[in-house]
mmCIF file of N, CA and C in Angstrom:
data_model
loop_
_atom_site.group_PDB
_atom_site.id
_atom_site.type_symbol
_atom_site.label_atom_id
_atom_site.label_comp_id
_atom_site.label_asym_id
_atom_site.label_seq_id
_atom_site.Cartn_x
_atom_site.Cartn_y
_atom_site.Cartn_z
ATOM 1 N N UNK A 1 0.840 -1.191 0.000
ATOM 2 C CA UNK A 1 0.000 0.000 0.000
ATOM 3 C C UNK A 1 0.877 1.244 0.000
ATOM 4 N N UNK A 2 0.396 2.311 -0.578
ATOM 5 C CA UNK A 2 1.199 3.525 -0.651
ATOM 6 C C UNK A 2 0.679 4.638 0.247
ATOM 7 N N UNK A 3 -0.222 4.340 1.147
ATOM 8 C CA UNK A 3 -0.734 5.297 2.142
ATOM 9 C C UNK A 3 -1.341 6.538 1.501
ATOM 10 N N UNK A 4 -1.854 6.436 0.311
ATOM 11 C CA UNK A 4 -2.503 7.571 -0.309
ATOM 12 C C UNK A 4 -1.583 8.467 -1.108
ATOM 13 N N UNK A 5 -0.307 8.181 -1.166
ATOM 14 C CA UNK A 5 0.632 9.015 -1.909
ATOM 15 C C UNK A 5 0.700 8.532 -3.351
ATOM 16 N N UNK A 6 0.483 9.430 -4.282
ATOM 17 C CA UNK A 6 0.591 9.122 -5.702
ATOM 18 C C UNK A 6 1.803 9.853 -6.237
ATOM 19 N N UNK A 7 2.815 9.158 -6.761
ATOM 20 C CA UNK A 7 4.051 9.809 -7.206
ATOM 21 C C UNK A 7 3.850 10.945 -8.194
ATOM 22 N N UNK A 8 2.817 10.881 -9.035
ATOM 23 C CA UNK A 8 2.605 11.943 -10.009
ATOM 24 C C UNK A 8 2.074 13.220 -9.368
ATOM 25 N N UNK A 9 1.605 13.138 -8.149
ATOM 26 C CA UNK A 9 1.068 14.299 -7.453
ATOM 27 C C UNK A 9 1.957 14.590 -6.262
ATOM 28 N N UNK A 10 2.833 15.590 -6.349
ATOM 29 C CA UNK A 10 3.778 15.841 -5.251
ATOM 30 C C UNK A 10 3.128 16.545 -4.068
ATOM 31 N N UNK A 11 2.098 15.947 -3.505
ATOM 32 C CA UNK A 11 1.416 16.528 -2.359
ATOM 33 C C UNK A 11 0.783 15.412 -1.543
ATOM 34 N N UNK A 12 0.873 15.520 -0.241
ATOM 35 C CA UNK A 12 0.247 14.551 0.639
ATOM 36 C C UNK A 12 -0.471 15.333 1.718
ATOM 37 N N UNK A 13 -1.787 15.260 1.735
ATOM 38 C CA UNK A 13 -2.580 15.950 2.737
ATOM 39 C C UNK A 13 -3.483 14.923 3.412
ATOM 40 N N UNK A 14 -3.662 15.069 4.708
ATOM 41 C CA UNK A 14 -4.556 14.164 5.414
ATOM 42 C C UNK A 14 -3.901 13.515 6.605
ATOM 43 N N UNK A 15 -4.293 12.315 6.906
ATOM 44 C CA UNK A 15 -3.865 11.634 8.107
ATOM 45 C C UNK A 15 -2.570 10.865 7.907
ATOM 46 N N UNK A 16 -1.698 10.957 8.887
ATOM 47 C CA UNK A 16 -0.443 10.204 8.845
ATOM 48 C C UNK A 16 -0.570 8.852 9.542
ATOM 49 N N UNK A 17 -1.767 8.494 9.945
ATOM 50 C CA UNK A 17 -1.954 7.268 10.713
ATOM 51 C C UNK A 17 -1.458 6.034 9.972
ATOM 52 N N UNK A 18 -1.808 5.882 8.706
ATOM 53 C CA UNK A 18 -1.397 4.695 7.957
ATOM 54 C C UNK A 18 0.110 4.615 7.839
ATOM 55 N N UNK A 19 0.762 5.738 7.562
ATOM 56 C CA UNK A 19 2.219 5.746 7.457
ATOM 57 C C UNK A 19 2.848 5.405 8.791
ATOM 58 N N UNK A 20 2.302 5.935 9.871
ATOM 59 C CA UNK A 20 2.836 5.679 11.190
ATOM 60 C C UNK A 20 2.734 4.197 11.533
ATOM 61 N N UNK A 21 1.664 3.539 11.107
ATOM 62 C CA UNK A 21 1.498 2.124 11.380
ATOM 63 C C UNK A 21 2.461 1.288 10.547
ATOM 64 N N UNK A 22 2.831 1.766 9.357
ATOM 65 C CA UNK A 22 3.728 1.000 8.496
ATOM 66 C C UNK A 22 5.181 1.140 8.913
ATOM 67 N N UNK A 23 5.590 2.325 9.328
ATOM 68 C CA UNK A 23 6.997 2.584 9.607
ATOM 69 C C UNK A 23 7.257 2.444 11.099
ATOM 70 N N UNK A 24 7.538 1.251 11.511
ATOM 71 C CA UNK A 24 7.774 0.970 12.911
ATOM 72 C C UNK A 24 9.268 0.921 13.186
ATOM 73 N N UNK A 25 9.630 0.969 14.431
ATOM 74 C CA UNK A 25 11.042 1.008 14.821
ATOM 75 C C UNK A 25 11.843 -0.102 14.148
ATOM 76 N N UNK A 26 12.921 0.319 13.471
ATOM 77 C CA UNK A 26 13.830 -0.633 12.869
ATOM 78 C C UNK A 26 13.368 -1.244 11.562
ATOM 79 N N UNK A 27 12.341 -0.707 10.955
ATOM 80 C CA UNK A 27 11.807 -1.260 9.730
ATOM 81 C C UNK A 27 12.726 -0.951 8.552
ATOM 82 N N UNK A 28 13.442 -1.946 7.978
ATOM 83 C CA UNK A 28 14.339 -1.658 6.859
ATOM 84 C C UNK A 28 13.568 -1.509 5.558
ATOM 85 N N UNK A 29 13.633 -0.337 4.939
ATOM 86 C CA UNK A 29 12.924 -0.119 3.688
ATOM 87 C C UNK A 29 13.727 -0.625 2.504
ATOM 88 N N UNK A 30 15.007 -0.428 2.533
ATOM 89 C CA UNK A 30 15.896 -0.946 1.494
ATOM 90 C C UNK A 30 17.219 -1.262 2.180
ATOM 91 N N UNK A 31 18.134 -1.916 1.476
ATOM 92 C CA UNK A 31 19.445 -2.168 2.086
ATOM 93 C C UNK A 31 20.210 -0.889 2.413
ATOM 94 N N UNK A 32 19.903 0.224 1.727
ATOM 95 C CA UNK A 32 20.632 1.470 1.962
ATOM 96 C C UNK A 32 19.941 2.392 2.949
ATOM 97 N N UNK A 33 18.723 2.107 3.315
ATOM 98 C CA UNK A 33 17.972 2.972 4.219
ATOM 99 C C UNK A 33 17.348 2.134 5.309
ATOM 100 N N UNK A 34 17.647 2.484 6.541
ATOM 101 C CA UNK A 34 17.014 1.815 7.672
ATOM 102 C C UNK A 34 16.450 2.885 8.597
ATOM 103 N N UNK A 35 15.178 2.790 8.864
ATOM 104 C CA UNK A 35 14.534 3.685 9.807
ATOM 105 C C UNK A 35 14.727 3.067 11.173
ATOM 106 N N UNK A 36 15.392 3.776 12.062
ATOM 107 C CA UNK A 36 15.725 3.190 13.361
ATOM 108 C C UNK A 36 14.840 3.707 14.486
ATOM 109 N N UNK A 37 13.850 4.504 14.151
ATOM 110 C CA UNK A 37 12.909 4.996 15.156
ATOM 111 C C UNK A 37 11.550 5.165 14.485
ATOM 112 N N UNK A 38 10.490 5.206 15.292
ATOM 113 C CA UNK A 38 9.164 5.364 14.708
ATOM 114 C C UNK A 38 9.095 6.669 13.921
ATOM 115 N N UNK A 39 8.411 6.621 12.782
ATOM 116 C CA UNK A 39 8.348 7.741 11.849
ATOM 117 C C UNK A 39 6.918 7.903 11.355
ATOM 118 N N UNK A 40 6.404 9.130 11.439
ATOM 119 C CA UNK A 40 5.044 9.396 10.969
ATOM 120 C C UNK A 40 4.959 9.389 9.461
ATOM 121 N N UNK A 41 5.772 10.210 8.808
ATOM 122 C CA UNK A 41 5.785 10.314 7.343
ATOM 123 C C UNK A 41 7.230 10.265 6.892
ATOM 124 N N UNK A 42 7.513 9.444 5.896
ATOM 125 C CA UNK A 42 8.856 9.330 5.367
ATOM 126 C C UNK A 42 8.827 9.690 3.883
ATOM 127 N N UNK A 43 9.651 10.669 3.496
ATOM 128 C CA UNK A 43 9.792 11.050 2.084
ATOM 129 C C UNK A 43 11.234 10.769 1.709
ATOM 130 N N UNK A 44 11.436 9.822 0.782
ATOM 131 C CA UNK A 44 12.784 9.337 0.518
ATOM 132 C C UNK A 44 12.977 9.008 -0.946
ATOM 133 N N UNK A 45 14.176 9.276 -1.429
ATOM 134 C CA UNK A 45 14.599 8.853 -2.756
ATOM 135 C C UNK A 45 16.082 8.529 -2.662
ATOM 136 N N UNK A 46 16.497 7.434 -3.286
ATOM 137 C CA UNK A 46 17.904 7.033 -3.232
ATOM 138 C C UNK A 46 18.793 7.990 -4.009
ATOM 139 N N UNK A 47 18.346 8.487 -5.159
ATOM 140 C CA UNK A 47 19.214 9.314 -5.989
ATOM 141 C C UNK A 47 18.518 10.522 -6.603
ATOM 142 N N UNK A 48 17.256 10.428 -6.908
ATOM 143 C CA UNK A 48 16.558 11.493 -7.613
ATOM 144 C C UNK A 48 16.131 12.602 -6.656
ATOM 145 N N UNK A 49 16.559 13.840 -6.898
ATOM 146 C CA UNK A 49 16.095 14.961 -6.079
ATOM 147 C C UNK A 49 14.572 15.108 -6.209
ATOM 148 N N UNK A 50 13.918 15.502 -5.122
ATOM 149 C CA UNK A 50 12.472 15.675 -5.164
ATOM 150 C C UNK A 50 12.040 16.861 -4.312
ATOM 151 N N UNK A 51 10.860 17.359 -4.611
ATOM 152 C CA UNK A 51 10.235 18.466 -3.897
ATOM 153 C C UNK A 51 8.795 18.030 -3.649
ATOM 154 N N UNK A 52 8.362 18.035 -2.394
ATOM 155 C CA UNK A 52 7.036 17.534 -2.061
ATOM 156 C C UNK A 52 6.378 18.444 -1.031
ATOM 157 N N UNK A 53 5.061 18.522 -1.085
ATOM 158 C CA UNK A 53 4.286 19.242 -0.080
ATOM 159 C C UNK A 53 3.732 18.220 0.901
ATOM 160 N N UNK A 54 4.025 18.422 2.188
ATOM 161 C CA UNK A 54 3.462 17.570 3.239
ATOM 162 C C UNK A 54 2.744 18.527 4.185
ATOM 163 N N UNK A 55 1.418 18.496 4.182
ATOM 164 C CA UNK A 55 0.641 19.476 4.942
ATOM 165 C C UNK A 55 -0.673 18.877 5.427
ATOM 166 N N UNK A 56 -1.201 19.437 6.505
ATOM 167 C CA UNK A 56 -2.513 19.059 7.001
ATOM 168 C C UNK A 56 -2.571 17.756 7.767
ATOM 169 N N UNK A 57 -1.438 17.256 8.225
ATOM 170 C CA UNK A 57 -1.394 15.994 8.960
ATOM 171 C C UNK A 57 -1.305 16.236 10.459
ATOM 172 N N UNK A 58 -1.829 15.314 11.234
ATOM 173 C CA UNK A 58 -1.625 15.284 12.674
ATOM 174 C C UNK A 58 -0.810 14.029 12.960
ATOM 175 N N UNK A 59 0.386 14.234 13.497
ATOM 176 C CA UNK A 59 1.314 13.138 13.749
ATOM 177 C C UNK A 59 1.466 13.005 15.257
ATOM 178 N N UNK A 60 1.255 11.798 15.772
ATOM 179 C CA UNK A 60 1.210 11.581 17.217
ATOM 180 C C UNK A 60 2.128 10.429 17.624
ATOM 181 N N UNK A 61 2.967 10.677 18.636
ATOM 182 C CA UNK A 61 3.699 9.618 19.305
ATOM 183 C C UNK A 61 4.836 8.981 18.539
ATOM 184 N N UNK A 62 5.408 9.672 17.583
ATOM 185 C CA UNK A 62 6.542 9.120 16.836
ATOM 186 C C UNK A 62 7.822 9.844 17.239
ATOM 187 N N UNK A 63 8.961 9.199 17.038
ATOM 188 C CA UNK A 63 10.241 9.855 17.286
ATOM 189 C C UNK A 63 10.471 10.927 16.231
ATOM 190 N N UNK A 64 10.356 10.536 14.950
ATOM 191 C CA UNK A 64 10.441 11.492 13.845
ATOM 192 C C UNK A 64 9.038 11.728 13.306
ATOM 193 N N UNK A 65 8.603 12.958 13.302
ATOM 194 C CA UNK A 65 7.307 13.268 12.704
ATOM 195 C C UNK A 65 7.369 13.107 11.195
ATOM 196 N N UNK A 66 8.319 13.810 10.578
ATOM 197 C CA UNK A 66 8.533 13.731 9.135
ATOM 198 C C UNK A 66 10.021 13.514 8.911
ATOM 199 N N UNK A 67 10.357 12.483 8.181
ATOM 200 C CA UNK A 67 11.747 12.127 7.878
ATOM 201 C C UNK A 67 11.944 12.308 6.389
ATOM 202 N N UNK A 68 12.899 13.163 5.993
ATOM 203 C CA UNK A 68 13.128 13.482 4.583
ATOM 204 C C UNK A 68 14.581 13.160 4.236
ATOM 205 N N UNK A 69 14.791 12.472 3.114
ATOM 206 C CA UNK A 69 16.167 12.206 2.687
ATOM 207 C C UNK A 69 16.814 13.515 2.233
ATOM 208 N N UNK A 70 18.149 13.568 2.306
ATOM 209 C CA UNK A 70 18.867 14.822 2.072
ATOM 210 C C UNK A 70 18.726 15.375 0.661
ATOM 211 N N UNK A 71 18.302 14.572 -0.292
ATOM 212 C CA UNK A 71 18.106 15.090 -1.642
ATOM 213 C C UNK A 71 16.668 15.536 -1.889
ATOM 214 N N UNK A 72 15.889 15.656 -0.811
ATOM 215 C CA UNK A 72 14.502 16.096 -0.936
ATOM 216 C C UNK A 72 14.226 17.368 -0.170
ATOM 217 N N UNK A 73 13.171 18.051 -0.560
ATOM 218 C CA UNK A 73 12.715 19.233 0.161
ATOM 219 C C UNK A 73 11.212 19.134 0.379
ATOM 220 N N UNK A 74 10.781 19.647 1.502
ATOM 221 C CA UNK A 74 9.359 19.729 1.836
ATOM 222 C C UNK A 74 9.143 21.054 2.562
ATOM 223 N N UNK A 75 9.187 22.162 1.822
ATOM 224 C CA UNK A 75 9.068 23.481 2.449
ATOM 225 C C UNK A 75 7.786 23.612 3.270
ATOM 226 N N UNK A 76 7.922 24.190 4.446
ATOM 227 C CA UNK A 76 6.775 24.440 5.299
ATOM 228 C C UNK A 76 6.269 23.242 6.079
ATOM 229 N N UNK A 77 6.906 22.087 5.948
ATOM 230 C CA UNK A 77 6.416 20.878 6.612
ATOM 231 C C UNK A 77 6.342 21.037 8.128
ATOM 232 N N UNK A 78 7.293 21.751 8.703
ATOM 233 C CA UNK A 78 7.304 21.930 10.160
ATOM 234 C C UNK A 78 6.149 22.802 10.641
ATOM 235 N N UNK A 79 5.652 23.675 9.773
ATOM 236 C CA UNK A 79 4.610 24.618 10.179
ATOM 237 C C UNK A 79 3.236 24.263 9.628
ATOM 238 N N UNK A 80 3.164 23.314 8.699
ATOM 239 C CA UNK A 80 1.904 22.966 8.036
ATOM 240 C C UNK A 80 1.280 21.696 8.585
ATOM 241 N N UNK A 81 1.862 21.139 9.642
ATOM 242 C CA UNK A 81 1.374 19.902 10.247
ATOM 243 C C UNK A 81 1.291 20.090 11.752
ATOM 244 N N UNK A 82 0.532 19.234 12.411
ATOM 245 C CA UNK A 82 0.393 19.276 13.860
ATOM 246 C C UNK A 82 1.128 18.080 14.446
ATOM 247 N N UNK A 83 1.942 18.334 15.468
ATOM 248 C CA UNK A 83 2.744 17.288 16.095
ATOM 249 C C UNK A 83 2.388 17.194 17.578
ATOM 250 N N UNK A 84 2.093 15.984 18.057
ATOM 251 C CA UNK A 84 1.810 15.727 19.464
ATOM 252 C C UNK A 84 2.741 14.613 19.935
ATOM 253 N N UNK A 85 3.489 14.877 20.999
ATOM 254 C CA UNK A 85 4.407 13.890 21.579
ATOM 255 C C UNK A 85 5.350 13.334 20.517
ATOM 256 N N UNK A 86 5.924 14.219 19.712
ATOM 257 C CA UNK A 86 6.878 13.855 18.665
ATOM 258 C C UNK A 86 8.216 14.476 19.034
ATOM 259 N N UNK A 87 9.263 13.673 19.132
ATOM 260 C CA UNK A 87 10.577 14.159 19.556
ATOM 261 C C UNK A 87 11.187 15.130 18.544
ATOM 262 N N UNK A 88 11.193 14.758 17.266
ATOM 263 C CA UNK A 88 11.774 15.586 16.212
ATOM 264 C C UNK A 88 10.710 15.802 15.144
ATOM 265 N N UNK A 89 10.259 17.039 14.983
ATOM 266 C CA UNK A 89 9.174 17.307 14.041
ATOM 267 C C UNK A 89 9.572 16.995 12.604
ATOM 268 N N UNK A 90 10.689 17.567 12.119
ATOM 269 C CA UNK A 90 11.158 17.300 10.755
ATOM 270 C C UNK A 90 12.639 16.960 10.827
ATOM 271 N N UNK A 91 12.987 15.810 10.272
ATOM 272 C CA UNK A 91 14.380 15.341 10.270
ATOM 273 C C UNK A 91 14.837 15.181 8.831
ATOM 274 N N UNK A 92 15.982 15.787 8.486
ATOM 275 C CA UNK A 92 16.568 15.608 7.160
ATOM 276 C C UNK A 92 17.839 14.798 7.319
ATOM 277 N N UNK A 93 17.900 13.655 6.644
ATOM 278 C CA UNK A 93 19.049 12.754 6.797
ATOM 279 C C UNK A 93 19.793 12.585 5.500
#
């Protein structure tokens, strides 16, 4: 499942619940990327630079609210979402 994200539409609005349930502590997505803490929303690309809008989400109880790979941007993500009991609102790795 893709949690409602369609690659042709660089925008994700709504609930982060499905993503939070999928990305659990230590869940290896690929051999080159390992999420080592709970993550609400993960935006990642191995090589292709990307620009995405992440807005209107309520993220609760995760270590990383939004985790973005270093070749991606999500302007306004820290201010366009609501975070409750989240250690790091937006993390760029």
